[in-house]
Amino acid sequence: MTSTSSTGSGPLSAEHEELRRTVEAFARDEVAPVIGDYYEKGAFPYDIVAKMGRMGLFGLPFPEEYGGMGGDYFALCLALEELARADSSVAITLEAGVSLGAMPIFRFGTDKQREEWLPRLCSGEALGAFGLTEPGGGSDAGATRTTARLEEGRWVIDGTKSFITNSGTDITALVTVTAVTGRKPDGRPEISTILVPSGTPGFTVGQKYSKVGWSASDTRELVFQDCRVPEENLVGERGRGYAQFLRILDEGRIAIAALSVGLAQGCVDESLRYAGEREAFGSAIGGYQAIQFKIADMEARAHTARLAYYEAARKMLAGEPFKKEAAIAKLVSSNAAMDNARDATQVFGGYGFMNEYAVGRFYRDAKILEVGEGTSEVQRMLIARELGLPA
């Protein structure tokens, strides 16, 4: 049994369509009316996150044995798209909490780590973060400077991480960090991943960044100085941290693509509404071909980008190689979000420059989508390599 979504996304399974409609209603009725106030204050929306937790959104792709919903990664992507149609701060909180906070533990953790952490993360009672990016690293994630050495059965971590989402909220329970744990025979750094619970001595969470967008999400710098955690907090194999986070980033690019599509579609939604209400020169502006063509282009971008992330998710769930498709989806979708945000602001005219209107938030939120979880330049590089062009 299949059904067709109102976003023009084509046939979805009955279960996926039910989820999409549920999140669509939640975003429209619970998020959209109040998020502007959080955004202006730069406040984290704890009550919205709690409601999302009770809905099971943080547990969507995880097995029921860990408190999850037993769904799949595509279900998460559908939820992200619908949330981002209303607000990206809420959507990125879910995306980072699931694909960056909980997924490394699920994919690579021990049974004990999964049993200890996943139930709280799946319920939304706690958030996890992923400490990858460093102040001097940026896109060069392999140039990790944070170090971890073993001393008497404990990892001693020293270093700094930057731009880490969900890392300093009142409900943040842990951060998983990448660190250099030695050298390989060829002299390259051995990078491993280590779980650090919040409140661990030597682990300092910085102040919130003052950001252009995503103002209602939590993003901070993290500092580790002689931070000690048990040896068993290693996540996955020692020395496999780089390969592990590449897998996490490949998956995460599909999720960010879905979020980007949501923002792009939200721009269409808002522009259609406004074009029917706003009058100029004696008639609604939606009757003018210049506005019609602009909105038509916006819808075409959102539709095309949606197909791209659907295909990437399909290949991922089928167990097929999906690196190229994930990079294409992320590139196309983030471009669509940025272009649609710019065009929606133009449709709204002066009102589009006012933060009281959703398109003002959309414009501020769109740019980071071309940067976070791999810049557009990195996506092009990945696509080229997958096509067989030399590295």
CSV table of N, CA, C and O in Angstrom, one decimal, residues 161-261:
chain,number,residue,atom,x,y,z
A,161,LYS,N,37.8,21.3,20.3
A,161,LYS,CA,36.8,21.0,19.3
A,161,LYS,C,36.0,22.3,19.1
A,161,LYS,O,35.7,23.0,20.0
A,162,SER,N,35.5,22.5,17.8
A,162,SER,CA,34.8,23.7,17.6
A,162,SER,C,33.5,23.4,16.8
A,162,SER,O,33.4,22.4,16.1
A,163,PHE,N,32.5,24.3,16.9
A,163,PHE,CA,31.2,24.2,16.2
A,163,PHE,C,30.5,22.9,16.5
A,163,PHE,O,29.9,22.3,15.6
A,164,ILE,N,30.4,22.5,17.8
A,164,ILE,CA,29.8,21.2,18.1
A,164,ILE,C,28.4,21.4,18.6
A,164,ILE,O,28.1,22.1,19.6
A,165,THR,N,27.5,20.8,17.8
A,165,THR,CA,26.0,21.0,18.0
A,165,THR,C,25.6,20.1,19.2
A,165,THR,O,26.0,18.9,19.3
A,166,ASN,N,24.6,20.6,20.0
A,166,ASN,CA,24.0,19.9,21.1
A,166,ASN,C,25.0,19.6,22.2
A,166,ASN,O,24.8,18.7,23.1
A,167,SER,N,26.1,20.3,22.3
A,167,SER,CA,27.2,19.9,23.2
A,167,SER,C,27.1,20.6,24.6
A,167,SER,O,27.7,20.1,25.6
A,168,GLY,N,26.2,21.6,24.8
A,168,GLY,CA,26.2,22.3,26.0
A,168,GLY,C,24.8,22.5,26.6
A,168,GLY,O,24.6,23.4,27.4
A,169,THR,N,23.8,21.8,26.2
A,169,THR,CA,22.5,21.9,26.8
A,169,THR,C,22.4,21.3,28.1
A,169,THR,O,23.3,20.6,28.6
A,170,ASP,N,21.3,21.6,28.8
A,170,ASP,CA,21.1,21.0,30.2
A,170,ASP,C,20.9,19.5,30.1
A,170,ASP,O,21.0,18.8,31.2
A,171,ILE,N,20.6,19.0,28.9
A,171,ILE,CA,20.3,17.6,28.8
A,171,ILE,C,21.4,16.8,28.0
A,171,ILE,O,21.2,15.7,27.7
A,172,THR,N,22.4,17.5,27.7
A,172,THR,CA,23.5,16.9,27.0
A,172,THR,C,24.2,15.9,27.9
A,172,THR,O,24.6,16.2,29.0
A,173,ALA,N,24.3,14.6,27.5
A,173,ALA,CA,24.8,13.6,28.4
A,173,ALA,C,26.3,13.1,28.0
A,173,ALA,O,27.0,12.7,28.9
A,174,LEU,N,26.6,13.4,26.7
A,174,LEU,CA,27.9,12.9,26.3
A,174,LEU,C,28.4,13.5,25.0
A,174,LEU,O,27.5,14.1,24.3
A,175,VAL,N,29.6,13.5,24.8
A,175,VAL,CA,30.2,13.8,23.5
A,175,VAL,C,31.2,12.8,23.1
A,175,VAL,O,32.0,12.3,23.9
A,176,THR,N,31.1,12.3,21.8
A,176,THR,CA,32.0,11.4,21.3
A,176,THR,C,33.1,12.1,20.5
A,176,THR,O,32.7,12.9,19.6
A,177,VAL,N,34.3,12.0,20.9
A,177,VAL,CA,35.4,12.8,20.3
A,177,VAL,C,36.4,12.0,19.5
A,177,VAL,O,36.7,10.8,19.8
A,178,THR,N,36.9,12.6,18.4
A,178,THR,CA,38.0,11.9,17.7
A,178,THR,C,39.3,12.5,18.2
A,178,THR,O,39.4,13.7,18.5
A,179,ALA,N,40.3,11.6,18.3
A,179,ALA,CA,41.6,12.0,18.9
A,179,ALA,C,42.7,11.1,18.3
A,179,ALA,O,42.4,9.9,17.9
A,180,VAL,N,43.9,11.7,18.2
A,180,VAL,CA,45.0,10.9,17.8
A,180,VAL,C,45.5,10.1,19.0
A,180,VAL,O,45.9,10.6,20.0
A,181,THR,N,45.5,8.7,18.8
A,181,THR,CA,45.9,7.8,19.9
A,181,THR,C,47.2,7.1,19.6
A,181,THR,O,47.6,6.3,20.3
A,182,GLY,N,47.9,7.6,18.5
A,182,GLY,CA,49.2,7.0,18.2
A,182,GLY,C,49.6,7.2,16.8
A,182,GLY,O,49.0,8.1,16.1
A,183,ARG,N,50.6,6.5,16.3
A,183,ARG,CA,51.0,6.6,14.9
A,183,ARG,C,51.0,5.3,14.2
A,183,ARG,O,51.3,4.3,14.8
A,184,LYS,N,50.6,5.3,13.0
A,184,LYS,CA,50.6,4.0,12.2
A,184,LYS,C,52.0,3.8,11.7
A,184,LYS,O,52.9,4.7,11.8
A,185,PRO,N,52.3,2.5,11.2
A,185,PRO,CA,53.7,2.2,10.7
A,185,PRO,C,54.2,3.2,9.7
A,185,PRO,O,55.4,3.4,9.6
A,186,ASP,N,53.3,3.8,8.9
A,186,ASP,CA,53.7,4.7,7.8
A,186,ASP,C,53.8,6.1,8.3
A,186,ASP,O,54.1,7.0,7.5
A,187,GLY,N,53.6,6.3,9.6
A,187,GLY,CA,53.8,7.6,10.2
A,187,GLY,C,52.5,8.5,10.3
A,187,GLY,O,52.5,9.5,10.9
A,188,ARG,N,51.5,8.0,9.6
A,188,ARG,CA,50.2,8.8,9.7
A,188,ARG,C,49.6,8.6,11.0
A,188,ARG,O,49.8,7.6,11.8
A,189,PRO,N,48.8,9.6,11.4
A,189,PRO,CA,48.2,9.6,12.8
A,189,PRO,C,47.1,8.4,12.9
A,189,PRO,O,46.4,8.2,11.9
A,190,GLU,N,47.1,7.8,14.0
A,190,GLU,CA,46.1,6.8,14.3
A,190,GLU,C,45.0,7.5,15.0
A,190,GLU,O,45.2,8.0,16.1
A,191,ILE,N,43.8,7.6,14.4
A,191,ILE,CA,42.7,8.3,15.0
A,191,ILE,C,41.7,7.4,15.5
A,191,ILE,O,41.2,6.4,14.8
A,192,SER,N,41.3,7.6,16.8
A,192,SER,CA,40.3,6.8,17.4
A,192,SER,C,39.1,7.7,17.9
A,192,SER,O,39.3,8.9,18.0
A,193,THR,N,38.1,7.0,18.3
A,193,THR,CA,36.9,7.7,18.8
A,193,THR,C,36.6,7.3,20.3
A,193,THR,O,36.6,6.1,20.6
A,194,ILE,N,36.4,8.3,21.1
A,194,ILE,CA,36.3,8.1,22.6
A,194,ILE,C,35.1,8.8,23.1
A,194,ILE,O,34.8,10.0,22.8
A,195,LEU,N,34.3,8.1,24.0
A,195,LEU,CA,33.1,8.7,24.6
A,195,LEU,C,33.5,9.4,25.9
A,195,LEU,O,34.1,8.8,26.7
A,196,VAL,N,33.0,10.6,26.0
A,196,VAL,CA,33.3,11.5,27.1
A,196,VAL,C,32.0,11.9,27.7
A,196,VAL,O,31.3,12.7,27.1
A,197,PRO,N,31.6,11.4,28.9
A,197,PRO,CA,30.3,11.9,29.5
A,197,PRO,C,30.4,13.4,29.9
A,197,PRO,O,31.5,13.9,30.3
A,198,SER,N,29.3,14.1,29.9
A,198,SER,CA,29.3,15.4,30.3
A,198,SER,C,29.6,15.5,31.8
A,198,SER,O,29.3,14.6,32.6
A,199,GLY,N,30.3,16.6,32.2
A,199,GLY,CA,30.7,16.7,33.6
A,199,GLY,C,32.0,16.1,34.0
A,199,GLY,O,32.4,16.2,35.1
A,200,THR,N,32.6,15.4,33.0
A,200,THR,CA,33.9,14.7,33.3
A,200,THR,C,35.0,15.8,33.6
A,200,THR,O,35.1,16.8,32.9
A,201,PRO,N,35.7,15.7,34.7
A,201,PRO,CA,36.8,16.7,35.0
A,201,PRO,C,37.7,16.8,33.9
A,201,PRO,O,38.1,15.8,33.2
A,202,GLY,N,38.1,18.1,33.6
A,202,GLY,CA,39.0,18.3,32.4
A,202,GLY,C,38.2,18.6,31.1
A,202,GLY,O,38.9,18.9,30.1
A,203,PHE,N,36.9,18.4,31.1
A,203,PHE,CA,36.1,18.6,29.9
A,203,PHE,C,35.3,19.9,30.2
A,203,PHE,O,34.4,20.0,31.0
A,204,THR,N,35.7,21.0,29.4
A,204,THR,CA,35.0,22.3,29.6
A,204,THR,C,34.2,22.6,28.3
A,204,THR,O,34.7,22.5,27.2
A,205,VAL,N,33.0,23.0,28.6
A,205,VAL,CA,32.1,23.4,27.5
A,205,VAL,C,32.1,24.9,27.4
A,205,VAL,O,31.8,25.6,28.4
A,206,GLY,N,32.4,25.5,26.3
A,206,GLY,CA,32.5,27.0,26.1
A,206,GLY,C,31.1,27.6,26.1
A,206,GLY,O,30.1,26.9,26.1
A,207,GLN,N,31.1,28.9,26.0
A,207,GLN,CA,29.9,29.7,25.8
A,207,GLN,C,29.3,29.4,24.4
A,207,GLN,O,30.0,29.0,23.5
A,208,LYS,N,28.0,29.7,24.3
A,208,LYS,CA,27.3,29.5,23.0
A,208,LYS,C,27.9,30.5,22.0
A,208,LYS,O,28.2,31.7,22.3
A,209,TYR,N,28.1,30.1,20.8
A,209,TYR,CA,28.5,31.0,19.7
A,209,TYR,C,27.4,32.0,19.4
A,209,TYR,O,26.2,31.6,19.5
A,210,SER,N,27.8,33.2,19.0
A,210,SER,CA,26.8,34.1,18.4
A,210,SER,C,26.8,33.9,16.9
A,210,SER,O,27.8,34.1,16.2
A,211,LYS,N,25.7,33.3,16.5
A,211,LYS,CA,25.6,32.8,15.1
A,211,LYS,C,24.7,33.6,14.2
A,211,LYS,O,23.8,34.3,14.6
A,212,VAL,N,25.0,33.5,12.9
A,212,VAL,CA,24.1,34.2,11.9
A,212,VAL,C,22.8,33.5,11.9
A,212,VAL,O,21.7,34.2,11.8
A,213,GLY,N,22.7,32.2,11.9
A,213,GLY,CA,21.5,31.4,11.9
A,213,GLY,C,21.5,30.3,12.9
A,213,GLY,O,22.3,30.2,13.8
A,214,TRP,N,20.5,29.4,12.8
A,214,TRP,CA,20.3,28.3,13.8
A,214,TRP,C,20.4,28.9,15.2
A,214,TRP,O,21.0,28.2,16.1
A,215,SER,N,19.7,30.0,15.4
A,215,SER,CA,19.9,30.7,16.7
A,215,SER,C,19.2,30.0,17.9
A,215,SER,O,19.6,30.2,19.0
A,216,ALA,N,18.3,29.1,17.6
A,216,ALA,CA,17.7,28.3,18.7
A,216,ALA,C,18.3,26.9,18.9
A,216,ALA,O,17.7,26.1,19.6
A,217,SER,N,19.4,26.7,18.2
A,217,SER,CA,20.1,25.4,18.5
A,217,SER,C,21.4,25.7,19.3
A,217,SER,O,21.8,26.9,19.4
A,218,ASP,N,21.9,24.7,19.9
A,218,ASP,CA,23.1,24.8,20.8
A,218,ASP,C,24.4,24.4,20.0
A,218,ASP,O,24.5,23.3,19.6
A,219,THR,N,25.3,25.4,19.9
A,219,THR,CA,26.6,25.2,19.3
A,219,THR,C,27.7,25.8,20.1
A,219,THR,O,27.7,27.0,20.4
A,220,ARG,N,28.7,25.0,20.4
A,220,ARG,CA,29.8,25.5,21.3
A,220,ARG,C,31.2,24.9,21.0
A,220,ARG,O,31.3,24.0,20.2
A,221,GLU,N,32.2,25.5,21.6
A,221,GLU,CA,33.5,25.0,21.6
A,221,GLU,C,33.7,24.1,22.8
A,221,GLU,O,33.2,24.4,23.9
A,222,LEU,N,34.5,23.1,22.6
A,222,LEU,CA,34.8,22.2,23.7
A,222,LEU,C,36.3,22.1,23.9
A,222,LEU,O,37.1,22.1,23.0
A,223,VAL,N,36.7,22.1,25.2
A,223,VAL,CA,38.1,22.1,25.5
A,223,VAL,C,38.4,20.9,26.4
A,223,VAL,O,37.7,20.7,27.4
A,224,PHE,N,39.4,20.1,26.1
A,224,PHE,CA,39.8,19.0,26.9
A,224,PHE,C,41.2,19.2,27.4
A,224,PHE,O,42.2,19.4,26.7
A,225,GLN,N,41.4,19.2,28.8
A,225,GLN,CA,42.7,19.4,29.4
A,225,GLN,C,42.9,18.3,30.4
A,225,GLN,O,42.2,18.4,31.5
A,226,ASP,N,43.8,17.4,30.2
A,226,ASP,CA,44.0,16.3,31.1
A,226,ASP,C,42.7,15.6,31.5
A,226,ASP,O,42.4,15.3,32.6
A,227,CYS,N,41.8,15.5,30.5
A,227,CYS,CA,40.5,14.9,30.7
A,227,CYS,C,40.6,13.3,30.7
A,227,CYS,O,41.1,12.8,29.7
A,228,ARG,N,40.2,12.7,31.7
A,228,ARG,CA,40.4,11.2,31.9
A,228,ARG,C,39.1,10.5,31.9
A,228,ARG,O,38.2,10.8,32.7
A,229,VAL,N,39.1,9.5,31.0
A,229,VAL,CA,37.9,8.6,31.0
A,229,VAL,C,38.4,7.1,30.9
A,229,VAL,O,39.6,6.9,30.5
A,230,PRO,N,37.6,6.1,31.3
A,230,PRO,CA,38.1,4.7,31.3
A,230,PRO,C,38.4,4.3,29.9
A,230,PRO,O,37.9,4.7,28.9
A,231,GLU,N,39.4,3.3,29.8
A,231,GLU,CA,39.8,2.7,28.6
A,231,GLU,C,38.7,2.2,27.8
A,231,GLU,O,38.6,2.2,26.5
A,232,GLU,N,37.6,1.6,28.5
A,232,GLU,CA,36.5,1.0,27.8
A,232,GLU,C,35.6,2.0,27.1
A,232,GLU,O,34.6,1.6,26.5
A,233,ASN,N,35.9,3.3,27.3
A,233,ASN,CA,35.1,4.3,26.6
A,233,ASN,C,35.5,4.5,25.1
A,233,ASN,O,34.9,5.3,24.4
A,234,LEU,N,36.5,3.7,24.7
A,234,LEU,CA,36.8,3.7,23.3
A,234,LEU,C,35.6,3.2,22.5
A,234,LEU,O,34.9,2.2,22.8
A,235,VAL,N,35.2,3.9,21.4
A,235,VAL,CA,34.0,3.5,20.6
A,235,VAL,C,34.6,2.9,19.3
A,235,VAL,O,35.2,3.6,18.5
A,236,GLY,N,34.3,1.6,19.1
A,236,GLY,CA,34.8,0.9,17.9
A,236,GLY,C,36.2,0.5,18.1
A,236,GLY,O,36.8,0.5,19.2
A,237,GLU,N,36.9,0.2,17.0
A,237,GLU,CA,38.3,-0.3,17.1
A,237,GLU,C,39.3,0.9,17.3
A,237,GLU,O,39.0,2.0,16.7
A,238,ARG,N,40.3,0.7,18.0
A,238,ARG,CA,41.4,1.7,18.1
A,238,ARG,C,42.0,1.9,16.7
A,238,ARG,O,42.3,0.9,16.0
A,239,GLY,N,42.2,3.1,16.3
A,239,GLY,CA,42.7,3.4,15.0
A,239,GLY,C,41.8,3.4,13.8
A,239,GLY,O,42.1,3.7,12.7
A,240,ARG,N,40.5,3.1,14.1
A,240,ARG,CA,39.5,3.1,13.1
A,240,ARG,C,38.5,4.3,13.2
A,240,ARG,O,37.5,4.3,12.5
A,241,GLY,N,38.9,5.2,14.0
A,241,GLY,CA,38.0,6.4,14.2
A,241,GLY,C,37.8,7.2,12.9
A,241,GLY,O,36.7,7.7,12.7
A,242,TYR,N,38.8,7.3,12.1
A,242,TYR,CA,38.7,8.1,10.9
A,242,TYR,C,37.7,7.4,9.9
A,242,TYR,O,36.8,8.1,9.4
A,243,ALA,N,37.8,6.1,9.7
A,243,ALA,CA,36.9,5.4,8.9
A,243,ALA,C,35.5,5.4,9.4
A,243,ALA,O,34.5,5.5,8.7
A,244,GLN,N,35.4,5.3,10.7
A,244,GLN,CA,34.1,5.3,11.4
A,244,GLN,C,33.4,6.7,11.1
A,244,GLN,O,32.2,6.7,10.8
A,245,PHE,N,34.1,7.8,11.3
A,245,PHE,CA,33.4,9.1,11.2
A,245,PHE,C,33.1,9.4,9.7
A,245,PHE,O,32.1,10.1,9.4
A,246,LEU,N,33.9,8.8,8.8
A,246,LEU,CA,33.5,8.9,7.4
A,246,LEU,C,32.2,8.3,7.0
A,246,LEU,O,31.4,8.8,6.3
A,247,ARG,N,32.0,7.1,7.6
A,247,ARG,CA,30.7,6.4,7.5
A,247,ARG,C,29.5,7.3,8.1
A,247,ARG,O,28.5,7.5,7.5
A,248,ILE,N,29.8,7.8,9.3
A,248,ILE,CA,28.8,8.6,9.9
A,248,ILE,C,28.5,9.9,9.1
A,248,ILE,O,27.3,10.3,8.9
A,249,LEU,N,29.5,10.5,8.5
A,249,LEU,CA,29.3,11.7,7.7
A,249,LEU,C,28.6,11.4,6.4
A,249,LEU,O,27.8,12.2,5.9
A,250,ASP,N,28.9,10.2,5.8
A,250,ASP,CA,28.1,9.8,4.6
A,250,ASP,C,26.6,9.8,4.8
A,250,ASP,O,25.8,10.3,4.1
A,251,GLU,N,26.3,9.1,5.9
A,251,GLU,CA,24.9,9.0,6.3
A,251,GLU,C,24.3,10.4,6.7
A,251,GLU,O,23.2,10.7,6.3
A,252,GLY,N,25.1,11.1,7.4
A,252,GLY,CA,24.6,12.5,7.9
A,252,GLY,C,24.4,13.4,6.7
A,252,GLY,O,23.5,14.3,6.8
A,253,ARG,N,25.1,13.2,5.6
A,253,ARG,CA,24.9,14.1,4.4
A,253,ARG,C,23.5,13.9,3.8
A,253,ARG,O,22.8,14.8,3.3
A,254,ILE,N,23.0,12.7,3.9
A,254,ILE,CA,21.6,12.4,3.5
A,254,ILE,C,20.6,13.1,4.4
A,254,ILE,O,19.6,13.8,3.9
A,255,ALA,N,20.9,13.1,5.7
A,255,ALA,CA,20.0,13.8,6.6
A,255,ALA,C,20.0,15.3,6.4
A,255,ALA,O,19.0,15.9,6.5
A,256,ILE,N,21.2,15.8,6.2
A,256,ILE,CA,21.3,17.3,6.0
A,256,ILE,C,20.6,17.7,4.7
A,256,ILE,O,20.0,18.7,4.5
A,257,ALA,N,20.7,16.8,3.7
A,257,ALA,CA,20.0,17.0,2.4
A,257,ALA,C,18.5,17.1,2.7
A,257,ALA,O,17.8,18.0,2.1
A,258,ALA,N,18.0,16.2,3.5
A,258,ALA,CA,16.6,16.2,3.8
A,258,ALA,C,16.2,17.5,4.5
A,258,ALA,O,15.1,18.1,4.2
A,259,LEU,N,17.0,17.9,5.5
A,259,LEU,CA,16.8,19.2,6.2
A,259,LEU,C,16.8,20.3,5.2
A,259,LEU,O,15.9,21.2,5.3
A,260,SER,N,17.7,20.3,4.3
A,260,SER,CA,17.8,21.4,3.3
A,260,SER,C,16.6,21.4,2.4
A,260,SER,O,16.1,22.5,2.1
A,261,VAL,N,16.1,20.3,2.0
A,261,VAL,CA,14.9,20.2,1.2
A,261,VAL,C,13.7,20.8,2.0
A,261,VAL,O,12.9,21.5,1.4
